[in-house]
Coordinates of C-alpha atoms in Angstrom, one line a residue:
M1 CA -44.4 -13.2 -33.6
P2 CA -43.0 -13.2 -30.0
R3 CA -43.3 -10.0 -28.2
P4 CA -40.0 -8.2 -27.3
P5 CA -39.3 -8.4 -23.6
A6 CA -40.7 -5.4 -21.6
V7 CA -38.2 -2.6 -20.6
P8 CA -37.7 -2.9 -16.8
L9 CA -39.6 -0.1 -15.1
A10 CA -36.6 1.0 -13.1
W11 CA -34.3 1.4 -16.2
A12 CA -37.2 3.3 -18.1
N13 CA -37.6 5.7 -15.0
L14 CA -33.9 6.6 -15.2
A15 CA -33.2 6.5 -18.8
H16 CA -36.0 8.3 -20.5
D17 CA -34.2 11.7 -19.9
K18 CA -30.8 11.0 -21.3
V19 CA -29.2 14.3 -20.1
R20 CA -30.6 13.9 -16.6
F21 CA -29.4 10.2 -16.4
A22 CA -26.0 11.2 -17.5
L23 CA -25.9 13.7 -14.5
F24 CA -27.1 10.9 -12.3
T25 CA -24.2 8.8 -13.4
A26 CA -21.8 11.6 -13.0
G27 CA -22.8 12.3 -9.6
I28 CA -22.4 8.7 -8.5
G29 CA -19.1 8.3 -10.4
F30 CA -17.9 11.3 -8.4
A31 CA -18.4 9.5 -5.1
V32 CA -16.7 6.6 -6.6
V33 CA -13.6 8.7 -7.5
L34 CA -13.6 10.3 -4.1
M35 CA -13.6 7.0 -2.4
G36 CA -11.2 5.4 -4.7
V37 CA -8.4 8.1 -4.6
Q38 CA -8.6 8.3 -0.8
L39 CA -8.4 4.4 -0.6
G40 CA -5.5 4.6 -3.2
I41 CA -3.5 7.2 -1.3
M42 CA -3.8 5.2 2.0
N43 CA -2.9 1.8 0.4
A44 CA 0.0 3.5 -1.4
M45 CA 1.3 4.8 1.8
L46 CA 0.9 1.3 3.3
D47 CA 2.5 -0.3 0.2
S48 CA 5.5 2.0 0.2
N49 CA 6.2 1.1 3.8
T50 CA 6.2 -2.5 3.1
V51 CA 8.0 -2.7 -0.3
L52 CA 11.3 -3.9 1.2
L53 CA 9.6 -6.8 2.9
R54 CA 7.9 -7.6 -0.4
R55 CA 11.3 -7.7 -2.1
T56 CA 12.8 -10.3 0.2
N57 CA 13.1 -13.8 -1.0
A58 CA 11.9 -15.5 2.2
D59 CA 9.2 -17.9 3.2
L60 CA 9.5 -17.2 6.8
V61 CA 10.7 -14.4 9.0
L62 CA 12.2 -14.6 12.4
V63 CA 11.7 -11.2 14.2
N64 CA 11.8 -9.8 17.8
P65 CA 8.2 -9.8 19.1
A66 CA 9.0 -6.4 20.6
R67 CA 9.8 -4.9 17.2
K68 CA 6.3 -3.7 15.8
S69 CA 8.0 -2.0 12.7
L70 CA 11.2 -2.0 10.8
L71 CA 11.7 1.5 12.2
F72 CA 12.6 0.1 15.7
R73 CA 15.9 -1.6 16.6
E74 CA 15.0 -4.7 18.6
G75 CA 16.7 -7.7 17.0
V76 CA 17.1 -11.3 17.0
N77 CA 20.3 -12.9 18.6
R78 CA 22.3 -14.6 15.9
R79 CA 22.6 -17.8 18.0
R80 CA 18.6 -18.1 17.5
A81 CA 19.2 -17.9 13.8
D82 CA 21.9 -20.7 13.9
L83 CA 19.5 -22.9 16.0
A84 CA 16.8 -22.3 13.1
R85 CA 19.0 -23.7 10.5
Q86 CA 18.9 -27.1 12.2
V87 CA 15.2 -27.4 11.9
E88 CA 13.9 -30.0 9.3
G89 CA 12.7 -28.3 6.2
V90 CA 14.9 -25.2 6.6
R91 CA 17.2 -24.8 3.7
S92 CA 18.9 -21.5 4.7
V93 CA 18.6 -18.5 7.2
E94 CA 19.9 -15.2 5.8
P95 CA 20.3 -12.3 8.1
L96 CA 19.0 -8.9 6.8
Y97 CA 20.1 -5.8 8.7
V98 CA 18.4 -2.4 8.6
D99 CA 19.2 0.9 9.9
Y100 CA 17.7 4.3 9.4
H101 CA 20.3 7.0 9.3
L102 CA 20.1 10.8 9.0
G103 CA 23.0 11.1 6.5
M104 CA 24.8 13.9 4.8
L105 CA 25.2 13.0 1.2
R106 CA 27.2 15.3 -1.1
H107 CA 26.0 17.0 -4.1
T108 CA 28.3 16.2 -7.1
A109 CA 26.6 18.0 -10.0
D110 CA 27.5 21.6 -9.0
D111 CA 29.9 21.5 -6.1
P112 CA 31.4 18.5 -4.4
N113 CA 31.8 20.3 -1.2
E114 CA 28.0 21.3 -1.2
R115 CA 25.8 19.2 1.1
T116 CA 22.2 18.5 1.1
Q117 CA 20.2 19.1 4.2
T118 CA 20.0 16.1 6.5
R119 CA 17.7 13.6 5.1
R120 CA 16.6 10.2 6.4
V121 CA 18.0 7.2 4.4
R122 CA 17.3 3.5 5.1
V123 CA 20.7 1.5 4.9
V124 CA 20.0 -2.2 4.3
G125 CA 22.9 -4.7 4.9
V126 CA 22.9 -8.2 3.2
D127 CA 25.4 -10.9 2.1
P128 CA 25.9 -10.1 -1.7
D129 CA 26.1 -13.7 -2.5
A130 CA 22.8 -14.9 -0.5
G131 CA 20.4 -13.6 -3.2
L132 CA 18.2 -12.5 -0.4
L133 CA 16.8 -9.2 -2.2
N134 CA 14.9 -9.2 -5.5
L135 CA 15.6 -5.5 -6.4
P136 CA 14.5 -4.6 -10.0
G137 CA 17.4 -2.9 -11.7
A138 CA 20.1 -4.6 -9.8
T139 CA 22.2 -6.9 -11.8
A140 CA 24.6 -9.8 -10.9
A141 CA 27.6 -7.6 -11.9
D142 CA 26.2 -5.1 -9.4
W143 CA 26.0 -7.6 -6.5
E144 CA 29.6 -8.7 -7.4
R145 CA 30.8 -5.1 -7.1
L146 CA 29.2 -4.8 -3.6
R147 CA 31.7 -7.3 -2.1
V148 CA 34.2 -4.4 -2.1
P149 CA 33.9 -2.7 1.3
G150 CA 32.7 0.8 1.2
T151 CA 30.4 0.4 -1.8
A152 CA 26.7 0.6 -2.0
L153 CA 23.8 0.1 -4.4
Y154 CA 21.4 3.1 -4.5
D155 CA 17.8 3.6 -5.1
R156 CA 17.3 5.6 -8.2
K157 CA 13.6 6.1 -7.3
S158 CA 14.7 8.1 -4.0
R159 CA 12.7 11.3 -3.4
P160 CA 13.3 13.8 -6.0
H161 CA 15.2 16.9 -5.2
P162 CA 12.6 19.8 -4.4
D163 CA 14.2 22.2 -6.7
Q164 CA 14.3 20.4 -10.1
A165 CA 14.7 23.7 -12.0
R166 CA 18.3 23.9 -10.4
H167 CA 19.0 20.2 -9.9
P168 CA 17.2 18.3 -12.6
G169 CA 17.0 14.7 -12.2
E170 CA 18.6 14.7 -8.8
T171 CA 17.3 13.3 -5.6
V172 CA 17.3 15.0 -2.2
F173 CA 20.6 13.1 -1.7
G174 CA 22.2 14.7 -4.7
A175 CA 23.2 13.2 -7.9
L176 CA 23.1 9.4 -7.8
A177 CA 25.0 7.5 -10.5
D178 CA 27.7 4.8 -10.9
G179 CA 30.9 5.8 -9.4
V180 CA 29.7 8.9 -7.3
Q181 CA 31.7 9.2 -4.2
T182 CA 29.3 10.1 -1.3
E183 CA 29.2 10.2 2.5
L184 CA 27.3 7.9 4.8
A185 CA 27.7 8.0 8.6
G186 CA 30.9 10.1 8.4
R187 CA 32.4 7.5 6.1
D188 CA 33.2 7.7 2.5
V189 CA 31.1 5.3 0.3
T190 CA 31.1 4.7 -3.5
L191 CA 27.8 4.1 -5.4
V192 CA 28.0 1.2 -7.7
G193 CA 25.7 -0.1 -10.7
N194 CA 22.9 1.8 -12.3
G195 CA 20.6 1.8 -9.4
F196 CA 17.6 -0.4 -8.4
E197 CA 13.8 0.6 -8.1
L198 CA 12.3 0.6 -4.8
G199 CA 10.9 4.0 -3.8
F200 CA 10.7 6.3 -0.7
D201 CA 8.2 5.7 1.8
F202 CA 6.4 7.6 4.7
G203 CA 9.6 7.3 7.0
T204 CA 12.6 7.6 4.6
D205 CA 13.6 9.4 1.5
G206 CA 15.4 6.6 -0.2
T207 CA 17.6 3.3 0.4
L208 CA 21.3 2.2 0.1
V209 CA 22.0 -1.4 0.1
V210 CA 25.5 -2.5 1.3
S211 CA 27.2 -5.7 2.1
D212 CA 27.0 -7.2 5.6
R213 CA 30.7 -6.3 6.0
T214 CA 30.2 -2.6 5.0
F215 CA 27.2 -2.6 7.2
A216 CA 29.1 -3.7 10.1
G217 CA 32.0 -1.4 9.8
W218 CA 30.3 1.6 8.6
I219 CA 27.0 1.5 10.4
R220 CA 26.9 -0.7 13.4
A221 CA 30.7 -0.7 14.6
P222 CA 30.5 3.0 16.0
Y223 CA 27.6 2.0 18.3
T224 CA 29.0 -1.5 19.4
A225 CA 31.0 -2.1 22.5
P226 CA 34.7 -2.9 21.8
G227 CA 35.3 -6.6 21.5
T228 CA 31.6 -7.4 20.6
D229 CA 30.4 -8.5 17.2
P230 CA 28.5 -5.6 15.4
L231 CA 26.3 -8.0 13.7
A232 CA 25.3 -10.1 16.7
E233 CA 21.8 -8.9 16.5
I234 CA 19.8 -9.5 13.2
D235 CA 17.0 -7.2 12.3
L236 CA 15.3 -9.9 10.3
A237 CA 16.3 -13.5 9.9
C238 CA 14.9 -14.5 6.7
V239 CA 14.2 -18.3 6.4
R240 CA 14.1 -20.1 3.0
L241 CA 12.6 -23.7 3.0
D242 CA 13.6 -26.8 1.2
P243 CA 11.6 -27.6 -1.9
G244 CA 8.4 -29.2 -1.2
A245 CA 8.7 -28.3 2.6
S246 CA 5.3 -27.1 4.2
A247 CA 5.6 -23.5 5.4
A248 CA 2.9 -24.2 8.0
D249 CA 4.8 -27.2 9.4
V250 CA 8.2 -25.5 9.3
Q251 CA 6.6 -22.5 11.0
Q252 CA 5.1 -24.7 13.7
R253 CA 8.4 -26.4 14.4
L254 CA 10.2 -23.0 14.8
R255 CA 7.6 -21.8 17.2
E256 CA 7.9 -24.8 19.3
L257 CA 11.8 -24.4 19.2
F258 CA 11.6 -20.8 20.5
A259 CA 8.4 -21.1 22.7
T260 CA 10.5 -21.0 26.0
G261 CA 12.6 -17.9 25.2
G262 CA 9.8 -15.6 24.1
D263 CA 12.4 -13.6 22.2
V264 CA 11.6 -14.9 18.8
D265 CA 8.4 -14.7 16.7
V266 CA 8.0 -16.7 13.5
L267 CA 5.9 -15.3 10.8
T268 CA 5.3 -15.8 7.2
R269 CA 6.5 -13.0 4.9
S270 CA 2.8 -12.1 4.3
Q271 CA 2.1 -12.0 8.1
M272 CA 5.2 -9.7 8.5
I273 CA 3.9 -7.5 5.8
D274 CA 0.4 -7.3 7.4
R275 CA 2.0 -6.5 10.9
E276 CA 3.9 -3.7 9.4
K277 CA 1.0 -2.2 7.7
W278 CA -1.0 -2.7 10.9
F279 CA 1.5 -0.5 12.7
W280 CA 1.4 2.3 10.2
W281 CA -2.4 2.2 10.1
T282 CA -3.0 2.3 13.9
N283 CA 0.0 4.4 15.1
T284 CA 0.3 7.1 12.4
P285 CA -2.3 9.5 10.9
I286 CA -2.5 7.4 7.7
G287 CA -5.4 5.3 9.0
F288 CA -7.4 8.0 10.5
A289 CA -6.7 10.8 7.7
F290 CA -7.5 8.6 4.6
G291 CA -9.9 6.2 6.3
A292 CA -11.9 9.3 7.1
G293 CA -11.7 10.4 3.5
V294 CA -13.2 7.2 2.4
V295 CA -15.9 7.4 4.9
L296 CA -16.5 11.1 3.7
G297 CA -16.7 9.9 0.1
F298 CA -19.3 7.1 1.2
V299 CA -21.5 9.6 2.9
V300 CA -21.3 12.0 0.0
G301 CA -22.2 9.3 -2.4
L302 CA -25.1 8.3 0.0
V303 CA -26.6 11.9 0.1
I304 CA -26.2 12.2 -3.7
C305 CA -28.0 9.0 -4.3
Y306 CA -30.7 9.6 -2.0
Q307 CA -31.4 13.0 -3.7
I308 CA -31.4 11.2 -7.1
L309 CA -33.8 8.7 -6.0
S310 CA -36.1 11.1 -4.1
S311 CA -36.3 13.5 -7.0
D312 CA -37.1 10.5 -9.3
I313 CA -39.9 9.4 -7.0
A314 CA -41.3 12.9 -6.9
D315 CA -41.3 13.1 -10.6
H316 CA -43.1 9.7 -11.0
V317 CA -45.3 9.9 -8.1
A318 CA -48.6 9.7 -10.3
E319 CA -47.2 6.5 -12.0
Y320 CA -46.3 4.9 -8.7
A321 CA -50.0 5.9 -7.4
T322 CA -51.4 4.2 -10.4
L323 CA -49.5 1.1 -9.9
K324 CA -50.7 1.1 -6.4
A325 CA -54.3 1.8 -7.3
I326 CA -54.3 -1.3 -9.6
G327 CA -53.0 -3.6 -7.0
Y328 CA -49.3 -3.5 -7.0
P329 CA -48.0 -4.0 -3.6
N330 CA -45.5 -1.7 -1.7
R331 CA -42.9 -4.6 -1.9
Y332 CA -43.0 -4.3 -5.8
L333 CA -42.7 -0.6 -5.8
S334 CA -39.8 -0.8 -3.2
S335 CA -38.1 -3.3 -5.5
V336 CA -38.3 -0.7 -8.5
V337 CA -36.5 1.8 -6.2
L338 CA -33.9 -0.7 -5.3
Q339 CA -33.3 -1.7 -8.9
E340 CA -32.7 2.0 -9.7
A341 CA -30.1 2.1 -7.0
L342 CA -28.3 -0.8 -8.5
I343 CA -28.5 0.5 -11.9
L344 CA -27.0 3.8 -10.7
A345 CA -24.3 2.0 -8.8
A346 CA -23.3 0.0 -12.0
M347 CA -23.5 3.0 -14.3
G348 CA -21.6 5.3 -11.9
Y349 CA -18.9 2.8 -11.0
V350 CA -17.5 2.1 -14.5
P351 CA -16.6 5.6 -15.4
G352 CA -15.8 6.5 -11.8
I353 CA -13.3 3.6 -11.4
L354 CA -11.5 4.6 -14.8
V355 CA -11.2 8.3 -13.7
A356 CA -9.6 6.9 -10.5
L357 CA -7.3 4.8 -12.6
A358 CA -6.3 7.8 -14.4
T359 CA -5.7 9.8 -11.2
Y360 CA -3.6 7.1 -9.8
A361 CA -1.3 7.2 -12.8
G362 CA -1.0 11.0 -12.6
L363 CA -0.3 10.9 -8.8
T364 CA 2.2 8.2 -9.1
R365 CA 4.0 10.3 -11.7
L366 CA 3.8 13.3 -9.6
T367 CA 4.6 11.9 -6.1
G368 CA 6.5 8.5 -6.7
L369 CA 4.0 6.8 -4.5
P370 CA 3.1 3.1 -5.8
M371 CA -0.7 3.6 -6.3
E372 CA -2.1 0.4 -7.6
L373 CA -5.7 -0.8 -8.2
T374 CA -5.6 -4.4 -7.4
F375 CA -8.8 -6.6 -8.0
P376 CA -9.5 -6.9 -4.2
R377 CA -9.4 -3.1 -3.9
A378 CA -11.4 -2.6 -7.0
G379 CA -13.9 -5.0 -5.5
L380 CA -13.8 -3.1 -2.2
I381 CA -14.8 0.1 -4.0
L382 CA -17.5 -1.7 -5.9
G383 CA -18.9 -3.0 -2.8
L384 CA -19.0 0.3 -1.1
T385 CA -20.6 1.7 -4.1
V386 CA -23.3 -0.9 -4.1
A387 CA -23.7 -0.5 -0.3
M388 CA -24.0 3.4 -0.7
C389 CA -26.6 3.1 -3.4
V390 CA -28.7 0.4 -1.7
G391 CA -28.6 2.5 1.5
S392 CA -29.9 5.2 -0.2
A393 CA -32.7 3.2 -1.6
W394 CA -33.6 2.0 1.7
L395 CA -34.0 5.5 2.9
A396 CA -35.9 6.6 -0.2
V397 CA -38.5 3.7 -0.3
G398 CA -40.4 5.3 2.4
K399 CA -41.6 8.0 0.0
V400 CA -42.9 5.3 -2.3
K401 CA -44.8 3.6 0.7
K402 CA -46.5 6.8 1.6
V403 CA -47.9 7.3 -1.9
D404 CA -51.8 7.3 -1.6
P405 CA -53.7 6.9 -4.8
A406 CA -56.6 9.0 -3.4
D407 CA -54.3 11.9 -3.1
V408 CA -53.4 11.8 -6.7
F409 CA -56.6 11.2 -8.3

């Protein structure tokens, strides 16, 4: 009868005491949760600030090179967008207008004359017939109604009112529903439809979508010189390609077209999203605060894992000395410690990532931030966990190498 395979020494060292092994696993899992939650909050902040870009039906984007974020006002001249329409492979170029307005929106649930405190709302202007935005919840009938000047689609996931006891279900802009008469930039607007889902972000509390005609008259006209076109400057010119056209080829043609002017940058939608994230990462506290949290979680896990491996080596010093006395080299003993580290990484990662997922769900419900654990992000956390445990093993193997059989026997 063949003998069963031997239990690996590293597993036997860790698992012989089940309670202690569970505590070891919990310690590594705690570090995984700490890193995962910090990383999740950071990515939620970055994702929330790019959700509008991700909802655009565009293959390429024309943007002013000086505009480092949607928060700024530098635009692309409409004539440049007209030139782009003539390039081979371009099916359409649709303008998207964005403005960030400190608006006074009325409460309607209690008193039509009561106003909320000033809140920052993002106003997006588009051609209702262009199909430029993919907004969950917005129907074809809603876009049809948006053609009427002075109407707006509203974000039902705007930031909730801080006093939900007195204003249940309301946002910081008041009660948002179909037919609500509200105020924007000193002009009356009517909300239409049942609302779309976009969500608030680091810079705004909600979003209104209006037609380009309403945007010109309500938002841009008061700040435009008489006799000039309020829509002469486009915030983002969204390029859609002909079926089968290569995005890389069209992008190169457009860059060659605008090379001399230096006033238009041609990006893919993913490049535009990355640039927006980079701005928020490098120019706001998001990157530092939550990046430091991830580093802190890594250091905490490194210390925990080192203490676990050190204590395990101390408990089995006689066994390590015996292996050394019968001829096993330091390389073998070091490999045992490394295997223990990898076992701890695997056993701690699974419960840790499950707890992190539950925390994501709870924080999403509580804050409204879109906390998502994608495969690349889960892979990053796994990589950090493995690196953390392997680093601890590298620090702990010195104790094994110093074991002297003569001192034990």
